[in-house]
Every structure is written in structure tokens, then in C-alpha cells.
Tab-separated table of C-alpha atoms in Angstrom:
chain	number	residue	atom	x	y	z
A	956	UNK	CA	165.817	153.881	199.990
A	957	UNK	CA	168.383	151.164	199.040
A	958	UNK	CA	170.126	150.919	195.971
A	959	UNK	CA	168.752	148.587	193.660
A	960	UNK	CA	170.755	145.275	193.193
A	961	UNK	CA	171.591	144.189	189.647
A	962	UNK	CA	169.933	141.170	189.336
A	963	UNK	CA	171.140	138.309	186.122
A	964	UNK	CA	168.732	135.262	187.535
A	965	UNK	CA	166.655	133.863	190.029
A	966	UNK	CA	166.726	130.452	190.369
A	967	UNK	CA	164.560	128.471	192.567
A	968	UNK	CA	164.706	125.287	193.857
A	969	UNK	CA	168.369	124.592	192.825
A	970	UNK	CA	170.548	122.123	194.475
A	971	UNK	CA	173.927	122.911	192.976
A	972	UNK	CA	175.014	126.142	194.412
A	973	UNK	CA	174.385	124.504	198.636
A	974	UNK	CA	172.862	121.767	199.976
A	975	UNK	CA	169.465	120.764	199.641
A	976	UNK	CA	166.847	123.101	197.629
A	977	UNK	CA	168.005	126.289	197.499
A	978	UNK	CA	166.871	130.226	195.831
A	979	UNK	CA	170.478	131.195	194.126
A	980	UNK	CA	171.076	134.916	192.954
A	981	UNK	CA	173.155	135.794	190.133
A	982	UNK	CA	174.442	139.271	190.332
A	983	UNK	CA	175.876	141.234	188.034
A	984	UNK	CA	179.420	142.011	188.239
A	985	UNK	CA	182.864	140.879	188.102
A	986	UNK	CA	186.564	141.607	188.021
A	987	UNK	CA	188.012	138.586	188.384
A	988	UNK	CA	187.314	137.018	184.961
A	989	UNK	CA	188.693	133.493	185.350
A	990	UNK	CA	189.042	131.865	182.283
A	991	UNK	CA	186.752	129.420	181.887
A	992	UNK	CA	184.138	131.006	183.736
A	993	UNK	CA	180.708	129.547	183.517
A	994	UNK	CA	178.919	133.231	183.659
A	995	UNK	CA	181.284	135.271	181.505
A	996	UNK	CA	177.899	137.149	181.020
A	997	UNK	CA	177.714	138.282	184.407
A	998	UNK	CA	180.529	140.307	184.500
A	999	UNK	CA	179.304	143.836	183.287
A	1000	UNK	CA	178.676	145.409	186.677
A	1001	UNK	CA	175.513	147.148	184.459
A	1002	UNK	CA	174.129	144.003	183.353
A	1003	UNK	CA	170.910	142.335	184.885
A	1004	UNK	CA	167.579	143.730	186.056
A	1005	UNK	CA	167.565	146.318	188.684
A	1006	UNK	CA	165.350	145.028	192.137
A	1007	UNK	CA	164.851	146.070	195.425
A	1008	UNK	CA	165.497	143.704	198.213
A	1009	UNK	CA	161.700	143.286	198.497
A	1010	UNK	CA	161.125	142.188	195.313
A	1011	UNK	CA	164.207	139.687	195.858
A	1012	UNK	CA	162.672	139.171	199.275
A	1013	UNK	CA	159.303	138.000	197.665
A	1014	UNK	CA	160.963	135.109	195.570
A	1015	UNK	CA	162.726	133.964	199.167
A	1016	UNK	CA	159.624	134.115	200.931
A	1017	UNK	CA	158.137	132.260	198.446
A	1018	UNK	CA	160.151	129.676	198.392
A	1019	UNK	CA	161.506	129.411	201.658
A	1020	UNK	CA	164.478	127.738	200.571
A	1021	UNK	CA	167.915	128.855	202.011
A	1022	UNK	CA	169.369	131.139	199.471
A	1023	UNK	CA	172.924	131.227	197.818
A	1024	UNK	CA	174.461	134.361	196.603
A	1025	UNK	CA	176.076	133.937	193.167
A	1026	UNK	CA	176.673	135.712	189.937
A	1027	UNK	CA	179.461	137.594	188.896
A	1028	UNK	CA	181.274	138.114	192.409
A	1029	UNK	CA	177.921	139.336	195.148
A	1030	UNK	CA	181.184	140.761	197.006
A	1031	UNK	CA	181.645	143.809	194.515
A	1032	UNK	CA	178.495	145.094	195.387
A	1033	UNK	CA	178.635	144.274	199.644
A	1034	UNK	CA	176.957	147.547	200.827
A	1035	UNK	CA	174.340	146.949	198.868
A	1036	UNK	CA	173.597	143.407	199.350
A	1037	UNK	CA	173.705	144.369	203.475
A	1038	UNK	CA	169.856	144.473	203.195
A	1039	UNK	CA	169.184	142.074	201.558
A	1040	UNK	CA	171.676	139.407	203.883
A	1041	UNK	CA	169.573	140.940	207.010
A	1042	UNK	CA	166.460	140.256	205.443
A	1043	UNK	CA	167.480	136.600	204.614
A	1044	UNK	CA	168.852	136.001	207.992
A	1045	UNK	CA	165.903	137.714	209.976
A	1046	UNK	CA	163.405	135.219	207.810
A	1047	UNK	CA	165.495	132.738	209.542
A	1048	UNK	CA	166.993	131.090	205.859
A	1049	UNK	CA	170.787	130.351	205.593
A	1050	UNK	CA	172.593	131.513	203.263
A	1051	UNK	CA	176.068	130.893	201.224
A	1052	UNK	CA	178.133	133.219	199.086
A	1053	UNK	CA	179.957	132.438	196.225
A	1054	UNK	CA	183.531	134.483	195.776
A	1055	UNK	CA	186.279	134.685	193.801
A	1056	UNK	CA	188.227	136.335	196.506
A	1057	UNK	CA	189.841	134.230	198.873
A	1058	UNK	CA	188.967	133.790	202.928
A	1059	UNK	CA	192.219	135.338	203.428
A	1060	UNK	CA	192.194	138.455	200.602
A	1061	UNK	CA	188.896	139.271	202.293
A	1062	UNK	CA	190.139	139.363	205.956
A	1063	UNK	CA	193.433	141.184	204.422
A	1064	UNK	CA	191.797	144.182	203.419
A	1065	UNK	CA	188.839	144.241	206.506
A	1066	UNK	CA	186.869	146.608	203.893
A	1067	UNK	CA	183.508	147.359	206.179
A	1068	UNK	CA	180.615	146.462	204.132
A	1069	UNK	CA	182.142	143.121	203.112
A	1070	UNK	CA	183.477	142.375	206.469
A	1071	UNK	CA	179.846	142.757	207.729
A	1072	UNK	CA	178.430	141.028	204.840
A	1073	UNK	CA	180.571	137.701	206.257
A	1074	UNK	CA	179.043	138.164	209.539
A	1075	UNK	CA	175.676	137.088	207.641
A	1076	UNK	CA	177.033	134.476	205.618
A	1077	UNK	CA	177.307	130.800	206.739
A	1078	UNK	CA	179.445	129.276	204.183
A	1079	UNK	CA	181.347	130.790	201.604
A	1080	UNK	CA	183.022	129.332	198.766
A	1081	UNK	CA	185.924	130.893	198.225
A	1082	UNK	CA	188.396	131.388	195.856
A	1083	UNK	CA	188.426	132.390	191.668
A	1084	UNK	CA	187.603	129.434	189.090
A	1085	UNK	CA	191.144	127.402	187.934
A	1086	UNK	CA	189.964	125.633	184.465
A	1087	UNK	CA	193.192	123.752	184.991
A	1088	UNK	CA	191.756	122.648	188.367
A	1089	UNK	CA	188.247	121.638	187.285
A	1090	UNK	CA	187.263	118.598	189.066
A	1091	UNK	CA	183.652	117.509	188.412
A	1092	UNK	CA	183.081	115.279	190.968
A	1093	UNK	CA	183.436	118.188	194.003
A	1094	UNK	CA	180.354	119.544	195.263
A	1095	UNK	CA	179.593	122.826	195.127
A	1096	UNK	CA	182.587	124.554	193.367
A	1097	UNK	CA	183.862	123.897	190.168
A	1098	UNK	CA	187.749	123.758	191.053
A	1099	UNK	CA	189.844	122.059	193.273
A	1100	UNK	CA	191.205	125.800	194.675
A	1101	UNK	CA	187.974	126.855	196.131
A	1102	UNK	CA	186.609	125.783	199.670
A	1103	UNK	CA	183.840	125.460	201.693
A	1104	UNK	CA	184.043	127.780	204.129
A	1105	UNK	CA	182.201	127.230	207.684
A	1106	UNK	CA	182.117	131.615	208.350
A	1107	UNK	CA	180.749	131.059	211.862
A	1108	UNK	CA	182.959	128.539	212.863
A	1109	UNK	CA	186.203	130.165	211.810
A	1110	UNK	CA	185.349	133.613	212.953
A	1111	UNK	CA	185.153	131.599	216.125
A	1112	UNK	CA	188.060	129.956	215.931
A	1113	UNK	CA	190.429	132.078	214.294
A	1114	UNK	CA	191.254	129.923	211.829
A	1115	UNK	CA	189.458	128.418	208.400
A	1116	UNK	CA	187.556	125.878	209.455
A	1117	UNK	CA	185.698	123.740	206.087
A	1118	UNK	CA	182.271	123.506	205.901
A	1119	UNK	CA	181.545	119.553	205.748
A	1120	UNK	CA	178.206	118.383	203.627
A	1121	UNK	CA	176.439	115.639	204.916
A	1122	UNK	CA	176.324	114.058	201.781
């Protein structure tokens, strides 16, 4: 059986965290704790409700909205959330990931689980929250700092490549 994911929110239908409508998950859990952080309360790692990837998968299914993964950082808990980023991708839905690592952090320290977590992952915005870098008018990120990562296009690559909305 898979561990249970800490689980702050569910919110469907949202078109802030991706294009279009979208099913976000907040997890709980964070290190980073950038000042100015919109989810301060999302940091305890114990926080949340406990669900299983079905349950989660239930809401998706529902909705059948591409789905974001949010919270806290979803990149603490990357074994876990495995299951969960296969069942999302094998229902065919895309799917972001919010991080306050940076592209280059991750690929630094090639830790497994997270490493295949990316493989899953078609955009990921990267990079922690700069409050002196807050710039309202970007989409999808709060600070000027953080990207839009295309993941399959720069694994293919080699290089970042930037994920460009058609907005």
C-alpha cells in the first residue's frame, strides 16, 4: 500500500496555477520558507489530511482537468507522489509542479524519486518565492526568479528550454 499523501486543498477548476482549468494540490510541507510566502501554512510536513492516490485520483477523474502540483514544495515528498504522477499521466491529464528548488539544484543532486518524478512532469515552475521580485503581471509564478519550465523539451535538449503560454 502507498503512503498516504498529506493533503492542505483541492482545488478544482482553477486557472492560476497552469493554463486553462486546472485540479491544483496543495501539499503539505516545506523547507524553503520564503518570506512572503503565500502558504506559510503549508509548511508543517504533518499538516493537511492524509489521502490515498485514489481518493486524489477521484477528484481528477472527476474533473478531468490537467492537474498542478502545489503546496508547500510536492518535491519533499517525491516517492510518494510517484503514484499519484503515474496515475495522472496514465488518465492521459498533464500536469505541472510547483518548486522552490531550482531546474538546476534538482539535476545537481539526481536524487531518484525526484528525478523520476520530472520524467512525469510537463512544466515546472521553478525556483523559491523573492518578495523583492514580486511582479504581478507574470503568469503563473509570483516572482520574477521562477520559470516556466518545458521538462520534456529540455530533457531533450539538454538545456532549459521555457515553457511558452499561448496567452
Amino acid at each position: 500500500m502507498n503512503e498516504p499523501l498529506r493533503v492542505m486543498r483541492i482545488l478544482e477548476g482553477t486557472s492560476v496555477d497552469g493554463p486553462g482549468l486546472r485540479t491544483s494540490i496543495y501539499f503539505a510541507g516545506c523547507s524553503h520558507r520564503c518570506p512572503g510566502c503565500h502558504n506559510p501554512h503549508t509548511w508543517d510536513f504533518e499538516a493537511g489530511t492524509p489521502m490515498s492516490v485514489e481518493e486524489i485520483m477521484d477528484t481528477v477523474r472527476y474533473n478531468g482537468f490537467p492537474v498542478t502540483f502545489s503546496g508547500g514544495d510536492p518535491l519533499y515528498r517525491a516517492e510518494a507522489l510517484l503514484p499519484l504522477a503515474q496515475a495522472v499521466g496514465n488518465e492521459g491529464l498533464g500536469l505541472w509542479c510547483y518548486t522552490g528548488f531550482t531546474y538546476e539544484q534538482l539535476l545537481a543532486d539526481g536524487e531518484p524519486s525526484v528525478m523520476a518524478l520530472l520524467e512525469l512532469v510537463d512544466v515546472l515552475v521553478d525556483g523559491p518565492y523573492m518578495a523583492d521580485l514580486r511582479d504581478s503581471s507574470l503568469l503563473f509564478r509570483g516572482s520574477s526568479n521562477q520559470r516556466l519550465i518545458d521538462i520534456p523539451e529540455s530533457r531533450r535538449t539538454g538545456r532549459v528550454v521555457l515553457f511558452q503560454p499561448d496567452v
